[in-house]
CSV table of C-alpha atoms in Angstrom, one decimal:
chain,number,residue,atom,x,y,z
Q,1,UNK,CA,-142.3,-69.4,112.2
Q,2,UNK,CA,-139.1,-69.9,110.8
Q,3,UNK,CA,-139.8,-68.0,107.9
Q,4,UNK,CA,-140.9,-65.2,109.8
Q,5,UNK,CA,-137.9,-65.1,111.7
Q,6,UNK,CA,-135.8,-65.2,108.6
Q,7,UNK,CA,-137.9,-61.8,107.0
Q,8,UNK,CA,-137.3,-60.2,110.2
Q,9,UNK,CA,-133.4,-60.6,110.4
Q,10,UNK,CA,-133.4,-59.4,106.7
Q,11,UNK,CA,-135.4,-56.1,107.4
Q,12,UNK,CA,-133.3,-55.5,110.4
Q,13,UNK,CA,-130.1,-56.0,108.3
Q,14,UNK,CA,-131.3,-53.7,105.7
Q,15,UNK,CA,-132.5,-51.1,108.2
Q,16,UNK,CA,-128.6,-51.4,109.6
Q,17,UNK,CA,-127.0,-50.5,106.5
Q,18,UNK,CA,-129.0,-47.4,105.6
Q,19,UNK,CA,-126.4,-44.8,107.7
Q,20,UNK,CA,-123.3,-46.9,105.6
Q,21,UNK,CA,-125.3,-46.4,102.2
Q,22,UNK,CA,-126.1,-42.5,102.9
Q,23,UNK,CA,-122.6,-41.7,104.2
Q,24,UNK,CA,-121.3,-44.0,100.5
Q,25,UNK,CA,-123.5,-41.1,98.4
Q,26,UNK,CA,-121.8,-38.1,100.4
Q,27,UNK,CA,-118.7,-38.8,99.7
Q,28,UNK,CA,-119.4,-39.7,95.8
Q,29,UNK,CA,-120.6,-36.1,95.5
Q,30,UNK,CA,-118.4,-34.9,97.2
Q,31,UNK,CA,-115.6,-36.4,95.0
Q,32,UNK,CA,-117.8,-35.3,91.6
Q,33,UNK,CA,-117.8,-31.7,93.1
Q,34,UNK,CA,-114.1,-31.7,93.4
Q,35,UNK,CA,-113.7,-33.7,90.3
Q,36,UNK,CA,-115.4,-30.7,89.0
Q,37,UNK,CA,-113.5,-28.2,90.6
Q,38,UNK,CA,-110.3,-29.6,89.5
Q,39,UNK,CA,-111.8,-29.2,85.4
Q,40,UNK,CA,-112.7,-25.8,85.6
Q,41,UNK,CA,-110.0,-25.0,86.9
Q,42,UNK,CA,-107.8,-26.7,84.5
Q,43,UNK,CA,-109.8,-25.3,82.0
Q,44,UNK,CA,-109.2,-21.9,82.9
Q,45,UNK,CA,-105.5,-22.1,83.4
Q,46,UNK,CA,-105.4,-23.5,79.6
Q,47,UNK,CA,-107.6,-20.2,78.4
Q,48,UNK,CA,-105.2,-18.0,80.1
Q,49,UNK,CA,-102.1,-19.9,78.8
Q,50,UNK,CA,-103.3,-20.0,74.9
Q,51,UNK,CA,-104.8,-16.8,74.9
Q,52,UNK,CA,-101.7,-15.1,74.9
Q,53,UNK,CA,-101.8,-11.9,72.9
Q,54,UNK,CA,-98.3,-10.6,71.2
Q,55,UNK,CA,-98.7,-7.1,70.3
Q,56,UNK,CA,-96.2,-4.5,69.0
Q,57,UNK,CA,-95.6,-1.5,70.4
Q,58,UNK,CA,-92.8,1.5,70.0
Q,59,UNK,CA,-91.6,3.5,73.3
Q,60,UNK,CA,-90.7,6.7,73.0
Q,61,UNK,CA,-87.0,6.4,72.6
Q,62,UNK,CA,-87.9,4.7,69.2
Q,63,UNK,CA,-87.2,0.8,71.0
Q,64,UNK,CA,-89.3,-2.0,69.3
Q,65,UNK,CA,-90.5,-4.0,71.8
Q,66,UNK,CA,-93.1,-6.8,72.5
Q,67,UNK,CA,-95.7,-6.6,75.4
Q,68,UNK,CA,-96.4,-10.1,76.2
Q,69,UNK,CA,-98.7,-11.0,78.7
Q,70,UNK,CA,-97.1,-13.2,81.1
Q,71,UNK,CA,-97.8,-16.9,81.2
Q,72,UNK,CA,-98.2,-19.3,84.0
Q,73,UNK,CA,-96.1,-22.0,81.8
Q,74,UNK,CA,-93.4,-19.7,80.5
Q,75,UNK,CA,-91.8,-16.7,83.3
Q,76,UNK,CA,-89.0,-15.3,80.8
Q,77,UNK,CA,-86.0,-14.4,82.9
Q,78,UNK,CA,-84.3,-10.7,82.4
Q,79,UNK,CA,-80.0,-10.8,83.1
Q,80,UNK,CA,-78.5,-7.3,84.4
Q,81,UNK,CA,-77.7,-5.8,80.9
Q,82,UNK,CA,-74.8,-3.1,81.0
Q,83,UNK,CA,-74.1,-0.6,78.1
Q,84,UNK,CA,-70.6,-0.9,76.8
Q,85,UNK,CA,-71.1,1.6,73.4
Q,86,UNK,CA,-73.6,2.8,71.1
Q,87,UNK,CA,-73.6,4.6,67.7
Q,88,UNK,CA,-75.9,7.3,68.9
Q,89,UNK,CA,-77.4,7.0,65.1
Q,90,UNK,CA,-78.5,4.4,64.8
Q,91,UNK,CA,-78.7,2.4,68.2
Q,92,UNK,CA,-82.3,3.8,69.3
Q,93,UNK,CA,-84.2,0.0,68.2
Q,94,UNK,CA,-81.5,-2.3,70.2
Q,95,UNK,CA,-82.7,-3.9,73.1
Q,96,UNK,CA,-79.8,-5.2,74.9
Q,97,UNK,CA,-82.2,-8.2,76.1
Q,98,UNK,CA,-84.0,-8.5,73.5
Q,99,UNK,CA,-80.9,-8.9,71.2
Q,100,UNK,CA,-79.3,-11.4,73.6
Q,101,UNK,CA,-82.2,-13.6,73.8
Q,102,UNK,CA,-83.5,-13.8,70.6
Q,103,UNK,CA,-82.5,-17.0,68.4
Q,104,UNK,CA,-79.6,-16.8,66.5
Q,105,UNK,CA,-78.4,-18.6,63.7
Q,106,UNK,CA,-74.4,-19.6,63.7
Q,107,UNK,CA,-72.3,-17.7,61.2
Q,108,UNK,CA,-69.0,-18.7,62.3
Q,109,UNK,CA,-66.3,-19.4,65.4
Q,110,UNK,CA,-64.0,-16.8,65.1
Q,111,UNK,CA,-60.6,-15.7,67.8
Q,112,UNK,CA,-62.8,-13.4,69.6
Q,113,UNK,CA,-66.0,-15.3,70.3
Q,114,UNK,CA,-68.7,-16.8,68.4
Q,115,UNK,CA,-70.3,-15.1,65.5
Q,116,UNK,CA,-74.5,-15.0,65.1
Q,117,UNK,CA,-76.9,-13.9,62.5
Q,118,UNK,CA,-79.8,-12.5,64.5
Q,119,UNK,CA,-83.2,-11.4,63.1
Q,120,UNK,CA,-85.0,-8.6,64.9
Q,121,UNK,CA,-88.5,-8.5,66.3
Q,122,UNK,CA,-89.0,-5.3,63.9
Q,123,UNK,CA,-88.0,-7.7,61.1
Q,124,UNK,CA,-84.2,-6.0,60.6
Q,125,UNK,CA,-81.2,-8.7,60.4
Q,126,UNK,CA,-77.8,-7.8,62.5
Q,127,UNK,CA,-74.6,-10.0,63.2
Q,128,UNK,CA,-73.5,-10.0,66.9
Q,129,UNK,CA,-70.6,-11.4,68.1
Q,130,UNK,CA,-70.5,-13.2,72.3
Q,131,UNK,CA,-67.0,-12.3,73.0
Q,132,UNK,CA,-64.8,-15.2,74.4
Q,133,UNK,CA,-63.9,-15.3,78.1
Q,134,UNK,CA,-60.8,-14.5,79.6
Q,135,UNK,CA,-59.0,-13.2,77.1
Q,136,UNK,CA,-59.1,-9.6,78.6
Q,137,UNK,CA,-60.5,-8.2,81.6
Q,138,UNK,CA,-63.9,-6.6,81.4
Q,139,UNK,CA,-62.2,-3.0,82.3
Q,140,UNK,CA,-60.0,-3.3,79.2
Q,141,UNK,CA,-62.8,-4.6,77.0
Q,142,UNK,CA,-64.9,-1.7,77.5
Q,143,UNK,CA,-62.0,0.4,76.9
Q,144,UNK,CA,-60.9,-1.1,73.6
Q,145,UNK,CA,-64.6,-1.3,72.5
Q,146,UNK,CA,-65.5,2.2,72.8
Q,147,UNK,CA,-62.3,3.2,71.1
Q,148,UNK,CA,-62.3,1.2,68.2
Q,149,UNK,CA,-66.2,1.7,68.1
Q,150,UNK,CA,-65.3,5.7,68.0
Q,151,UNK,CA,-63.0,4.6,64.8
Q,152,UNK,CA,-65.2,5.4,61.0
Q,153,UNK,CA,-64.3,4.8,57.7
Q,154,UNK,CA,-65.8,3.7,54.3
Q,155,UNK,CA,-63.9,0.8,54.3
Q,156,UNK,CA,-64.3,-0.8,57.7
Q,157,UNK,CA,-67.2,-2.5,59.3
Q,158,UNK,CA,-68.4,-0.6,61.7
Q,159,UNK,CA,-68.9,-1.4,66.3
Q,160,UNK,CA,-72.9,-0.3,65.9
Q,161,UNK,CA,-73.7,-1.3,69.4
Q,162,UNK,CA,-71.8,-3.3,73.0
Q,163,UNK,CA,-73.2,-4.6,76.0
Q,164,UNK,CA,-73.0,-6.4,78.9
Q,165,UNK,CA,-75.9,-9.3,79.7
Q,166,UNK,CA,-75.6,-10.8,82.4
Q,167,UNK,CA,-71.4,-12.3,82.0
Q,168,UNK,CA,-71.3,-12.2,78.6
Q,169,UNK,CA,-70.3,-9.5,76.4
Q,170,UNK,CA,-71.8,-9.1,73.1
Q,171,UNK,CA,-70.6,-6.9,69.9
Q,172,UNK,CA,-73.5,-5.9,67.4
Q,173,UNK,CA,-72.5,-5.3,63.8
Q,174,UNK,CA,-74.4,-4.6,60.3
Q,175,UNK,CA,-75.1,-7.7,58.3
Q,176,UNK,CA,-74.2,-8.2,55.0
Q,177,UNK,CA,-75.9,-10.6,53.2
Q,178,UNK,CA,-73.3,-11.9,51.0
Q,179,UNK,CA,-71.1,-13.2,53.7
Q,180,UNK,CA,-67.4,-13.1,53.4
Q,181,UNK,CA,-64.8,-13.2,50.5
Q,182,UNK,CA,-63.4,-16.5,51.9
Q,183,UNK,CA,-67.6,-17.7,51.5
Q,184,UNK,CA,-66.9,-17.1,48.0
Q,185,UNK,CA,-63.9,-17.6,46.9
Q,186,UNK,CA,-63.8,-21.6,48.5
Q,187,UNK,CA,-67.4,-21.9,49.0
Q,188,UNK,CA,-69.7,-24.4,46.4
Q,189,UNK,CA,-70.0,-23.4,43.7
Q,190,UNK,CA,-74.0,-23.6,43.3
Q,191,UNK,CA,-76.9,-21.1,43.5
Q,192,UNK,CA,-75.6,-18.5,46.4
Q,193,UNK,CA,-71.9,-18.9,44.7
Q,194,UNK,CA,-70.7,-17.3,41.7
Q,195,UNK,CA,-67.2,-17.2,40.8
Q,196,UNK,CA,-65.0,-13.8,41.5
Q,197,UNK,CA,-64.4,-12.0,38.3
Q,198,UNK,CA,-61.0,-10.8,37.9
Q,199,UNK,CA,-62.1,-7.1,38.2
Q,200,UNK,CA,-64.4,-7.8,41.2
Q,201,UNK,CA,-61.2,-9.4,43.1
Q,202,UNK,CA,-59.2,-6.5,42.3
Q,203,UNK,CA,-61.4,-3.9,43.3
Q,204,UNK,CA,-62.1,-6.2,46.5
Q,205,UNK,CA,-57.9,-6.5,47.0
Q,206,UNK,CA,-57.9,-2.2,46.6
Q,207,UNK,CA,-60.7,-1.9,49.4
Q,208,UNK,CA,-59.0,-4.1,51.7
Q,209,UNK,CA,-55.6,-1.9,51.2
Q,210,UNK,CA,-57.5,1.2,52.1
Q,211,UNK,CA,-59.3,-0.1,55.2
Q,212,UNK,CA,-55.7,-1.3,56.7
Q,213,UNK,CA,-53.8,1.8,55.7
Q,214,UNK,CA,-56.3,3.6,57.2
Q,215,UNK,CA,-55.9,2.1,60.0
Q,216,UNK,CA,-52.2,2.2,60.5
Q,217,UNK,CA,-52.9,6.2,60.5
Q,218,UNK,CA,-54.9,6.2,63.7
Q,219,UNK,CA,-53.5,6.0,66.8
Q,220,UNK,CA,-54.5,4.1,70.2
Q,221,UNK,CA,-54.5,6.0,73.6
Q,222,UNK,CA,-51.0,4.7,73.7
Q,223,UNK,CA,-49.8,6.2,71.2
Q,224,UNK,CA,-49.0,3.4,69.0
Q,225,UNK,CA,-50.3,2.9,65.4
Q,226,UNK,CA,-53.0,0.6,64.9
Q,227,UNK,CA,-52.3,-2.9,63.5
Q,228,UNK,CA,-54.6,-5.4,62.1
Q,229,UNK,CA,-53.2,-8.7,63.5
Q,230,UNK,CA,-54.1,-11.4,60.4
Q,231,UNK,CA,-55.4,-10.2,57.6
Q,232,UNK,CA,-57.4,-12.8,56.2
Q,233,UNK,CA,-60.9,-13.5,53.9
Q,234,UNK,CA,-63.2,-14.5,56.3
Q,235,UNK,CA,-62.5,-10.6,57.7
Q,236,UNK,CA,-63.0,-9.4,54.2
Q,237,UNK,CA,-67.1,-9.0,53.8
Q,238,UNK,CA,-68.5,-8.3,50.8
Q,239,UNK,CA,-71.4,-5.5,50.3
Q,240,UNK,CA,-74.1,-6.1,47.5
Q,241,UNK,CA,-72.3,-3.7,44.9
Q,242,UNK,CA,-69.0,-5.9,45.6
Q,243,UNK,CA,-67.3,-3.2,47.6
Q,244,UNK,CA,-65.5,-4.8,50.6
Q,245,UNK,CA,-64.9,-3.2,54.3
Q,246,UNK,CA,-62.7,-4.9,56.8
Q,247,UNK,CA,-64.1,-6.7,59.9
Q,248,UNK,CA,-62.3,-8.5,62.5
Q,249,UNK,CA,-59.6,-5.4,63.3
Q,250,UNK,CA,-60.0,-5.0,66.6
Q,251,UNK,CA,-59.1,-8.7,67.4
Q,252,UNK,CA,-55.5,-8.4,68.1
Q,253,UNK,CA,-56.4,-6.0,71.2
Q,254,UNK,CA,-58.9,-8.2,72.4
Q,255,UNK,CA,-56.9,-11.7,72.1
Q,256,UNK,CA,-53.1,-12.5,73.2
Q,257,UNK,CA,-50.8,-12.5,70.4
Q,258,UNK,CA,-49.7,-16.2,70.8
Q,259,UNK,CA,-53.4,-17.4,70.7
Q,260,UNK,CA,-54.0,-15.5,67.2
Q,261,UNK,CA,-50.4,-16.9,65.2
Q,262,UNK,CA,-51.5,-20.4,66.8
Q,263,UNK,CA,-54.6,-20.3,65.1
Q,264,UNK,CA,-53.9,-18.3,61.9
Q,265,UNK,CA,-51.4,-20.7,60.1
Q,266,UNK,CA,-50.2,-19.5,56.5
Q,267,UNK,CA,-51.3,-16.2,57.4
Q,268,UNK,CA,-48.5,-14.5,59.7
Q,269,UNK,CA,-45.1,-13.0,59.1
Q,270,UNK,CA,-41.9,-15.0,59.6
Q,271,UNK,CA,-40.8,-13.0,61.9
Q,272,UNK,CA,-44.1,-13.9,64.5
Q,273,UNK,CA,-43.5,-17.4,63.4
Q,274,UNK,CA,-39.6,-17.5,64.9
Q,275,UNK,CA,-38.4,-20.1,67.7
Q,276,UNK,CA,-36.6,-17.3,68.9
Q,277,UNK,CA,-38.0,-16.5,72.6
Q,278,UNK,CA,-35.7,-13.7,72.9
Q,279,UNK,CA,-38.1,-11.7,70.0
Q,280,UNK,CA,-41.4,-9.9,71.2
Q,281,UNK,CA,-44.1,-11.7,68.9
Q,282,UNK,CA,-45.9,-8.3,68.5
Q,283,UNK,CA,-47.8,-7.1,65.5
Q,284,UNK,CA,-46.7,-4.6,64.3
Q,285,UNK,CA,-47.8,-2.5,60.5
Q,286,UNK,CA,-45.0,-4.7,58.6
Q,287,UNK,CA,-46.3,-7.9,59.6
Q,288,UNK,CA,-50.2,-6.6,58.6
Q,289,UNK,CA,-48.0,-6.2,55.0
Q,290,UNK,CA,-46.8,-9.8,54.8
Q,291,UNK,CA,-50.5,-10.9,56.2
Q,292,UNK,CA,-52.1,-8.6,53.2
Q,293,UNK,CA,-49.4,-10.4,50.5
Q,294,UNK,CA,-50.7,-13.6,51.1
Q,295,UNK,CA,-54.3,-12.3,50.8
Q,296,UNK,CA,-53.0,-11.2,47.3
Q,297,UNK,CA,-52.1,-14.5,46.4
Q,298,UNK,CA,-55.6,-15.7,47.5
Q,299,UNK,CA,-57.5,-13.6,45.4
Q,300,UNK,CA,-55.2,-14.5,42.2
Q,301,UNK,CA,-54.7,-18.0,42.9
Q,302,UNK,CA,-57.7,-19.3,44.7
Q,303,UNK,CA,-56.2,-21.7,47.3
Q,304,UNK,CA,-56.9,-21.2,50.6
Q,305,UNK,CA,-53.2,-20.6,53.0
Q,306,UNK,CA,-54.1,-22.8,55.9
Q,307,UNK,CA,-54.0,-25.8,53.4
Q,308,UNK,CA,-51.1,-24.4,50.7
Q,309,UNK,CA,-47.9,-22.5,51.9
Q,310,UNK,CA,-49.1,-19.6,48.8
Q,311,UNK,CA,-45.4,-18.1,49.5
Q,312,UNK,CA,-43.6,-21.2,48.7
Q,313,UNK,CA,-46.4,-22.5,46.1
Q,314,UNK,CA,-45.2,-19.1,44.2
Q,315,UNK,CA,-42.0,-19.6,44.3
Q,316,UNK,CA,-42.0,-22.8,43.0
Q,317,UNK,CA,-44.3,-22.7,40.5
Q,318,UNK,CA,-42.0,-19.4,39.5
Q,319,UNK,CA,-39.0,-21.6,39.2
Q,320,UNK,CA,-40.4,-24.0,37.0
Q,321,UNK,CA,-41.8,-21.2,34.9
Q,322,UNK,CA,-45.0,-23.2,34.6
Q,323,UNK,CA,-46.4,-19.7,33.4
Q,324,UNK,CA,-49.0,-17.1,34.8
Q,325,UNK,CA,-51.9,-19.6,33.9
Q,326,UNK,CA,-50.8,-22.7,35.7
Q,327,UNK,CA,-50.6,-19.6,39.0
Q,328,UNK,CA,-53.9,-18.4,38.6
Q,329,UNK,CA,-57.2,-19.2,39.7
Q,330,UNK,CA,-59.1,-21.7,37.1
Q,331,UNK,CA,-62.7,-20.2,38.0
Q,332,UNK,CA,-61.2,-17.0,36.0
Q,333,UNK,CA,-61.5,-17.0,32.4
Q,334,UNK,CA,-57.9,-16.0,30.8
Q,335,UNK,CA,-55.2,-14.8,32.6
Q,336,UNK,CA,-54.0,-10.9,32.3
Q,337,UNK,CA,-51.5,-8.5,32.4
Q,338,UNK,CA,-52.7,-7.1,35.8
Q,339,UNK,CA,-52.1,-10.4,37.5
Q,340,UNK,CA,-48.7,-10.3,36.4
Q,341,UNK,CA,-48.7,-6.9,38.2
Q,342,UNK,CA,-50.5,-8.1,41.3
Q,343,UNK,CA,-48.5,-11.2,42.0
Q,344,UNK,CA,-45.4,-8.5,42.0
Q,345,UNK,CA,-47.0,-6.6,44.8
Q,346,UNK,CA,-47.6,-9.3,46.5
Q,347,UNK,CA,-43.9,-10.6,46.6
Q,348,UNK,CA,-42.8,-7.3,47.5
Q,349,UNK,CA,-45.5,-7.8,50.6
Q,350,UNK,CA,-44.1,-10.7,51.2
Q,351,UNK,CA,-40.3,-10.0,51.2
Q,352,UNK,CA,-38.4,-12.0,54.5
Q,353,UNK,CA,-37.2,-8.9,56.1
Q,354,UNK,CA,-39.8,-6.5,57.4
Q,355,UNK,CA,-37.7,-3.1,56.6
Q,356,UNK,CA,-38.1,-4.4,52.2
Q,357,UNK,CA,-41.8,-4.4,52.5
Q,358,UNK,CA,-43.5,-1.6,51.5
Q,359,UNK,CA,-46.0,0.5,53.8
Q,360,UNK,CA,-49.6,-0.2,53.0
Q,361,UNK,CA,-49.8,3.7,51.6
Q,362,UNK,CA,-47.7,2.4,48.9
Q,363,UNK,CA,-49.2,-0.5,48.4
Q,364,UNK,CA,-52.6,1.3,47.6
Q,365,UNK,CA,-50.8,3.4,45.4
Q,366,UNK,CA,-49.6,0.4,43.5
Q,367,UNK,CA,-52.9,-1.4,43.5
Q,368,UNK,CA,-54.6,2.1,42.0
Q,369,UNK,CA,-52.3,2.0,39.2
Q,370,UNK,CA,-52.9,-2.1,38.1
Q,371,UNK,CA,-53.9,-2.2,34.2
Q,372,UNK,CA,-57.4,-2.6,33.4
């Protein structure tokens, strides 16, 4: 009796639970159908975001662009872009977005803003420079842009292309591959460094007369002559056939005065250099002279002027009559008559009153007729 007592409590038990064990199944499938759910839709979102075709295209206006469908991982955001100048030639493949958010590889800090190496999604190379804030307002920047972009020669680098992105103004220039003539005058010596010929420096020296001569002929809407500031080797770049054209010259109208003497020393006239609050500290064509002397006396003597006063080092090493070959650079093989003739341009460059030095016209004149 007790035993079928005991059988019948345990059917009834088990009849009790069946409701709790069906409702237990339900919800396991329907936690495998969501489980499911959730993968395929995972999966799909990881097709879309991998199978992301880059193709290249060219719009009519001649613009290399890319067409990139857009992931759900990666929304590329677009700044307001503003044009500030173009060289009608040759501007047609810039992007002004494309060109400001591209990767670019650091070239140099310079007065006016940073200085990039940027490679092209059409595979060309261009420099641009992000101009420093606050030196100038954004009215006068455009101004002094287009005018000095409006400004060709031979011997200067030329503006190619200026925009606005966002806040930021950017300056596009051609790139030249060999850098600058401070990159190789001081660089190391190794396999992208050769040492400067005596020829090749002065055929450099005569390029970087012309470019700043020409310059002090043109004229700004003010009608002052055009000044370089500091002339100096990192402004100096160097073209494959060792020509050189002048970068850097519109600085001085972009940046205050006081900023570019502070951080220029060796480099500026005496007369910029003065305690004297009473005298303007302007640039003016005389002190681009004394500026170019001491460029001289880089070229011959390969010592860099922010570490060695090159004025004084001359004089000195004049006084002890220590001879031309204990002046000149050791990377050049002998020493010649032309240096002799060089290092007296430059100390007429370099004379303490502005009225003695010579006008660059002259000193062209006087590089032209150097012995060979």
């Amino acid at each position: 009796m007790h035993i079928l007592i005991s059988a019948s409590q345990g059917h009834h038990r088990n009849f009790l639970s069946m409701p709790l064990l069906q409702d237990t199944n339900k919800l396991g499938c329907l936690q495998r159908a969501l489980f499911s759910l959730f993968c395929i839709t995972y999966a799909a979102i990881k097709l879309i975001c991998t199978k992301v075709v880059k193709t290249r295209s060219k719009s009519s206006d001649g613009k290399v662009t890319n067409v990139t469908p857009v992931s759900l991982l990666e929304v590329k955001v677009t700044l307001p872009t503003k044009l500030i100048f173009e060289d009608q030639a040759i501007t047609k493949k810039y992007d002004p977005s494309e060109l400001a958010q591209l990767p670019k590889t650091m070239l140099g800090e310079g007065t006016v803003g940073s200085l990039f190496k940027v490679i092209l999604n059409c595979g060309s190379i261009v420099t641009i420079r992000m101009i420093r804030e606050g030196f100038v307002k954004p009215n006068d920047l455009e101004s002094w842009i287009n005018f000095f972009g409006g400004i060709r020669d031979g011997w200067l680098l030329p503006l190619q292309f200026s925009f606005w992105y966002g806040g930021e103004a950017f300056i596009v220039y051609e790139y030249l591959c060999l850098g600058s003539l401070e990159e190789l005058l001081h660089g190391t010596e190794g396999i992208q460094f050769t040492a400067l010929s005596w020829e090749v420096r002065k055929h450099i020296a005569l390029c970087a007369a012309m470019a700043i001569a020409y310059l002090h002929n043109q004229v700004t809407k003010t009608g002052n002559n055009v000044v370089c500031g500091v002339v100096k080797a990192s402004n100096i770049l160097i073209r494959t056939d060792c020509s050189a054209c002048l970068s850097g010259y519109e600085t001085p109208y972009l940046v205050p005065p006081a900023t570019i003497i502070r951080r220029n020393p060796g480099r500026v006239a005496p007369e910029l250099r003065s305690s004297n609050q009473n005298y303007p500290k302007m640039f003016t064509s005389k002190s681009d002279v004394y500026s170019f002397g001491i460029l001289l006396l880089e070229l011959i003597t390969g010592k860099r002027p922010t570490v060695t006063n090159l004025a004084e080092y001359l004089i000195e090493k004049i006084k002890k009559k220590e001879g031309l070959r204990s002046i000149c650079d050791s990377k050049m093989e002998e020493a010649k008559e032309s240096m002799k003739e060089m290092i007296g341009i430059a100390q007429n460059c370099l004379s303490y009153d502005p009225k003695d030095r010579p006008s660059m016209d002259r000193v062209v004149q006087m590089l032209q007729q150097l012995k060979e």
